Amino acid sequence: MTDQPIRVFLLDDHEVVRQGLRFLLENSGGIDVVGEAALASEGIARIPALRPDVAILDARLPDGSGIDVCRDVRSTDPSIKALVLTSYDDDGALFAAIVAGAAGYVLKQVSAQDLVGAVRRVAQGESLIDPSLMVRVLERVRNGDRARDELSDLTDREREILGLIAEGLTNRQIGERLFLAEKTVKNYVSSMLGKLGLERRTQAAVLASKLLS
């Protein structure tokens, strides 16, 4: 054991949330918040430089996701533990978080005491991912072979857009997420539907939910 405080970085686009987390963690004893950011791009740049023990990452950010940040940061420095904090109980996001190397996936409804405990456990090298959830992840990996066969003609960008359609996003929302013009997204969707032999995006959403779930 070490007497050094746990170093934590906060990534959340809501300033009030960051202030609340900082107050909670620093007043729990033995935890120092060494930095914070509101955007994924800021997190990717600052977290490896500050080398916190634990990075608390909001799952949804204006310019990306905490899961993407987790993947990028841990590819740079695997010693940094990531705790994904989200308002959504989403199997797809949970799967992505586990694959990205997150040590924990915690809903924002968690109690203050449990969140502090989660930070301490993750800092000590524990995983907060329930074993039953890992079983679901392995099932999805197995199903991935079937999905790759049916989606083999799609480009990486078309697959990405298909996944966002399955989440219920409109062309405009997809464009905002991927920094593309709405017309460009529409062209991608048309190409994707043609390759899949489908006529409507609702059909694509149903197909994606079967193959990507």
CSV table of C-alpha atoms in Angstrom, one decimal:
chain,number,residue,atom,x,y,z
A,1,MET,CA,0.0,0.0,0.0
A,2,THR,CA,1.1,3.6,-0.6
A,3,ASP,CA,0.4,6.8,1.2
A,4,GLN,CA,0.3,8.7,-2.1
A,5,PRO,CA,-3.2,10.0,-2.9
A,6,ILE,CA,-5.1,8.6,-5.9
A,7,ARG,CA,-4.7,10.9,-8.8
A,8,VAL,CA,-8.0,11.3,-10.8
A,9,PHE,CA,-8.9,13.1,-14.0
A,10,LEU,CA,-12.5,14.2,-14.8
A,11,LEU,CA,-13.9,14.2,-18.3
A,12,ASP,CA,-17.5,15.5,-18.5
A,13,ASP,CA,-19.0,18.3,-20.6
A,14,HIS,CA,-21.1,19.6,-17.7
A,15,GLU,CA,-19.2,22.0,-15.5
A,16,VAL,CA,-21.6,21.4,-12.6
A,17,VAL,CA,-21.0,17.7,-12.8
A,18,ARG,CA,-17.3,18.1,-12.8
A,19,GLN,CA,-17.4,20.5,-9.8
A,20,GLY,CA,-19.6,18.1,-7.9
A,21,LEU,CA,-17.3,15.1,-8.6
A,22,ARG,CA,-14.3,17.2,-7.6
A,23,PHE,CA,-15.9,18.2,-4.3
A,24,LEU,CA,-17.0,14.6,-3.6
A,25,LEU,CA,-13.7,13.0,-4.4
A,26,GLU,CA,-11.3,15.5,-2.8
A,27,ASN,CA,-13.4,15.6,0.4
A,28,SER,CA,-13.4,11.8,0.7
A,29,GLY,CA,-9.7,11.8,1.6
A,30,GLY,CA,-6.8,10.3,-0.2
A,31,ILE,CA,-7.9,11.4,-3.7
A,32,ASP,CA,-6.6,14.4,-5.7
A,33,VAL,CA,-8.3,15.6,-8.9
A,34,VAL,CA,-5.3,16.5,-11.1
A,35,GLY,CA,-7.2,17.7,-14.1
A,36,GLU,CA,-10.4,18.0,-15.9
A,37,ALA,CA,-11.8,18.6,-19.4
A,38,ALA,CA,-15.2,19.0,-21.2
A,39,LEU,CA,-14.3,17.5,-24.6
A,40,ALA,CA,-13.0,14.2,-25.9
A,41,SER,CA,-10.2,15.9,-27.8
A,42,GLU,CA,-9.1,17.7,-24.6
A,43,GLY,CA,-9.1,14.4,-22.7
A,44,ILE,CA,-7.1,12.5,-25.3
A,45,ALA,CA,-4.5,15.3,-25.2
A,46,ARG,CA,-4.3,15.9,-21.5
A,47,ILE,CA,-4.9,12.6,-19.7
A,48,PRO,CA,-1.7,10.8,-21.0
A,49,ALA,CA,0.3,14.0,-20.1
A,50,LEU,CA,-1.0,14.1,-16.5
A,51,ARG,CA,-0.9,10.3,-16.0
A,52,PRO,CA,-3.7,10.0,-13.4
A,53,ASP,CA,-4.3,6.7,-11.7
A,54,VAL,CA,-8.0,6.8,-12.7
A,55,ALA,CA,-9.8,8.7,-15.5
A,56,ILE,CA,-13.5,9.2,-14.9
A,57,LEU,CA,-15.0,9.5,-18.4
A,58,ASP,CA,-18.5,10.6,-19.4
A,59,ALA,CA,-19.8,8.1,-22.0
A,60,ARG,CA,-21.3,10.8,-24.2
A,61,LEU,CA,-19.5,14.0,-25.1
A,62,PRO,CA,-20.1,16.8,-27.7
A,63,ASP,CA,-17.2,15.7,-29.9
A,64,GLY,CA,-17.1,11.9,-29.3
A,65,SER,CA,-17.4,9.5,-26.4
A,66,GLY,CA,-15.5,8.6,-23.2
A,67,ILE,CA,-15.2,5.1,-24.6
A,68,ASP,CA,-13.2,6.4,-27.5
A,69,VAL,CA,-11.0,8.4,-25.1
A,70,CYS,CA,-10.5,5.3,-23.0
A,71,ARG,CA,-9.3,3.3,-26.0
A,72,ASP,CA,-6.9,6.1,-27.1
A,73,VAL,CA,-5.5,6.8,-23.7
A,74,ARG,CA,-5.0,3.1,-22.8
A,75,SER,CA,-3.3,2.5,-26.1
A,76,THR,CA,-0.8,5.2,-25.1
A,77,ASP,CA,-0.5,4.3,-21.4
A,78,PRO,CA,-2.2,1.1,-20.2
A,79,SER,CA,-1.4,1.9,-16.6
A,80,ILE,CA,-4.1,4.5,-16.6
A,81,LYS,CA,-7.4,3.0,-15.3
A,82,ALA,CA,-10.6,4.2,-16.9
A,83,LEU,CA,-14.0,4.4,-15.2
A,84,VAL,CA,-16.9,5.1,-17.7
A,85,LEU,CA,-19.7,7.1,-16.1
A,86,THR,CA,-23.0,7.2,-18.0
A,87,SER,CA,-26.6,8.1,-17.7
A,88,TYR,CA,-27.6,5.2,-20.0
A,89,ASP,CA,-27.8,1.5,-19.3
A,90,ASP,CA,-26.8,0.5,-22.8
A,91,ASP,CA,-25.6,-3.0,-23.7
A,92,GLY,CA,-23.9,-1.6,-26.8
A,93,ALA,CA,-22.0,1.0,-24.9
A,94,LEU,CA,-21.1,-1.5,-22.1
A,95,PHE,CA,-19.7,-3.9,-24.8
A,96,ALA,CA,-17.7,-1.1,-26.3
A,97,ALA,CA,-16.3,0.1,-22.9
A,98,ILE,CA,-15.1,-3.4,-22.1
A,99,VAL,CA,-13.5,-3.9,-25.5
A,100,ALA,CA,-11.8,-0.4,-25.0
A,101,GLY,CA,-10.3,-1.6,-21.8
A,102,ALA,CA,-12.4,0.2,-19.2
A,103,ALA,CA,-12.0,-1.1,-15.7
A,104,GLY,CA,-15.6,-0.1,-14.8
A,105,TYR,CA,-18.9,1.1,-16.2
A,106,VAL,CA,-21.0,3.0,-13.7
A,107,LEU,CA,-24.4,4.6,-14.0
A,108,LYS,CA,-24.6,8.2,-12.9
A,109,GLN,CA,-27.4,7.2,-10.5
A,110,VAL,CA,-24.7,5.5,-8.3
A,111,SER,CA,-24.5,6.8,-4.7
A,112,ALA,CA,-21.7,9.1,-3.7
A,113,GLN,CA,-20.2,6.4,-1.4
A,114,ASP,CA,-20.3,3.8,-4.1
A,115,LEU,CA,-18.7,6.0,-6.6
A,116,VAL,CA,-15.8,6.8,-4.3
A,117,GLY,CA,-15.5,3.2,-3.6
A,118,ALA,CA,-15.4,2.4,-7.3
A,119,VAL,CA,-12.6,4.9,-7.8
A,120,ARG,CA,-10.6,3.3,-5.0
A,121,ARG,CA,-11.1,-0.2,-6.2
A,122,VAL,CA,-10.2,0.6,-9.8
A,123,ALA,CA,-7.1,2.4,-8.6
A,124,GLN,CA,-6.1,-0.8,-6.8
A,125,GLY,CA,-6.3,-2.7,-10.1
A,126,GLU,CA,-9.8,-4.3,-9.6
A,127,SER,CA,-12.3,-4.7,-12.4
A,128,LEU,CA,-15.9,-3.5,-11.7
A,129,ILE,CA,-17.2,-5.4,-14.7
A,130,ASP,CA,-19.7,-8.0,-13.5
A,131,PRO,CA,-18.7,-11.5,-14.7
A,132,SER,CA,-22.2,-12.1,-16.1
A,133,LEU,CA,-21.7,-9.0,-18.4
A,134,MET,CA,-18.4,-10.5,-19.7
A,135,VAL,CA,-20.4,-13.6,-20.8
A,136,ARG,CA,-22.7,-11.3,-22.8
A,137,VAL,CA,-19.6,-9.7,-24.3
A,138,LEU,CA,-18.2,-13.1,-25.4
A,139,GLU,CA,-21.5,-13.9,-27.0
A,140,ARG,CA,-21.4,-10.7,-29.0
A,141,VAL,CA,-17.8,-11.5,-30.1
A,142,ARG,CA,-19.1,-14.9,-31.4
A,143,ASN,CA,-22.0,-13.2,-33.2
A,144,GLY,CA,-19.5,-10.8,-34.7
A,145,ASP,CA,-18.4,-13.4,-37.2
A,146,ARG,CA,-21.9,-13.6,-38.6
A,147,ALA,CA,-22.2,-9.8,-38.7
A,148,ARG,CA,-18.9,-9.4,-40.5
A,149,ASP,CA,-20.2,-11.8,-43.3
A,150,GLU,CA,-23.4,-9.9,-43.9
A,151,LEU,CA,-21.8,-6.5,-43.7
A,152,SER,CA,-18.6,-7.4,-45.6
A,153,ASP,CA,-19.5,-5.1,-48.5
A,154,LEU,CA,-19.8,-2.0,-46.4
A,155,THR,CA,-17.0,0.4,-45.8
A,156,ASP,CA,-15.9,1.2,-42.3
A,157,ARG,CA,-17.7,4.6,-42.5
A,158,GLU,CA,-20.9,2.9,-43.7
A,159,ARG,CA,-20.8,0.4,-40.8
A,160,GLU,CA,-20.3,3.2,-38.4
A,161,ILE,CA,-23.3,5.0,-39.8
A,162,LEU,CA,-25.4,1.8,-39.7
A,163,GLY,CA,-24.6,1.5,-36.0
A,164,LEU,CA,-25.8,5.1,-35.4
A,165,ILE,CA,-29.0,4.4,-37.3
A,166,ALA,CA,-29.5,1.4,-35.0
A,167,GLU,CA,-29.2,3.9,-32.1
A,168,GLY,CA,-32.1,5.9,-33.6
A,169,LEU,CA,-30.1,8.9,-34.8
A,170,THR,CA,-31.3,11.0,-37.7
A,171,ASN,CA,-29.1,11.9,-40.7
A,172,ARG,CA,-28.6,15.3,-39.1
A,173,GLN,CA,-27.6,13.9,-35.8
A,174,ILE,CA,-25.2,11.4,-37.4
A,175,GLY,CA,-23.7,14.3,-39.3
A,176,GLU,CA,-23.1,16.2,-36.1
A,177,ARG,CA,-21.6,13.2,-34.4
A,178,LEU,CA,-19.2,12.4,-37.3
A,179,PHE,CA,-18.6,16.0,-38.4
A,180,LEU,CA,-20.2,15.3,-41.8
A,181,ALA,CA,-22.6,17.3,-43.9
A,182,GLU,CA,-26.2,16.0,-43.7
A,183,LYS,CA,-26.2,15.5,-47.5
A,184,THR,CA,-23.0,13.4,-47.2
A,185,VAL,CA,-24.6,11.2,-44.6
A,186,LYS,CA,-27.6,10.8,-46.8
A,187,ASN,CA,-25.3,9.6,-49.7
A,188,TYR,CA,-23.7,7.1,-47.3
A,189,VAL,CA,-27.1,5.8,-46.2
A,190,SER,CA,-28.2,5.4,-49.8
A,191,SER,CA,-25.1,3.5,-50.7
A,192,MET,CA,-25.3,1.3,-47.6
A,193,LEU,CA,-29.0,0.4,-48.3
A,194,GLY,CA,-28.1,-0.5,-51.9
A,195,LYS,CA,-25.4,-2.8,-50.8
A,196,LEU,CA,-27.6,-4.5,-48.2
A,197,GLY,CA,-30.5,-4.8,-50.6
A,198,LEU,CA,-32.8,-2.7,-48.4
A,199,GLU,CA,-35.2,0.1,-49.3
A,200,ARG,CA,-35.7,2.0,-46.0
A,201,ARG,CA,-33.4,3.0,-43.1
A,202,THR,CA,-35.9,1.4,-40.7
A,203,GLN,CA,-35.0,-1.9,-42.3
A,204,ALA,CA,-31.4,-1.1,-41.8
A,205,ALA,CA,-32.0,-0.4,-38.1
A,206,VAL,CA,-33.7,-3.7,-37.6
A,207,LEU,CA,-30.9,-5.6,-39.4
A,208,ALA,CA,-28.3,-3.7,-37.4
A,209,SER,CA,-30.0,-4.5,-34.1
A,210,LYS,CA,-29.9,-8.2,-35.0
A,211,LEU,CA,-26.3,-8.3,-36.2
A,212,LEU,CA,-24.7,-5.8,-33.8
A,213,SER,CA,-26.6,-6.8,-30.6
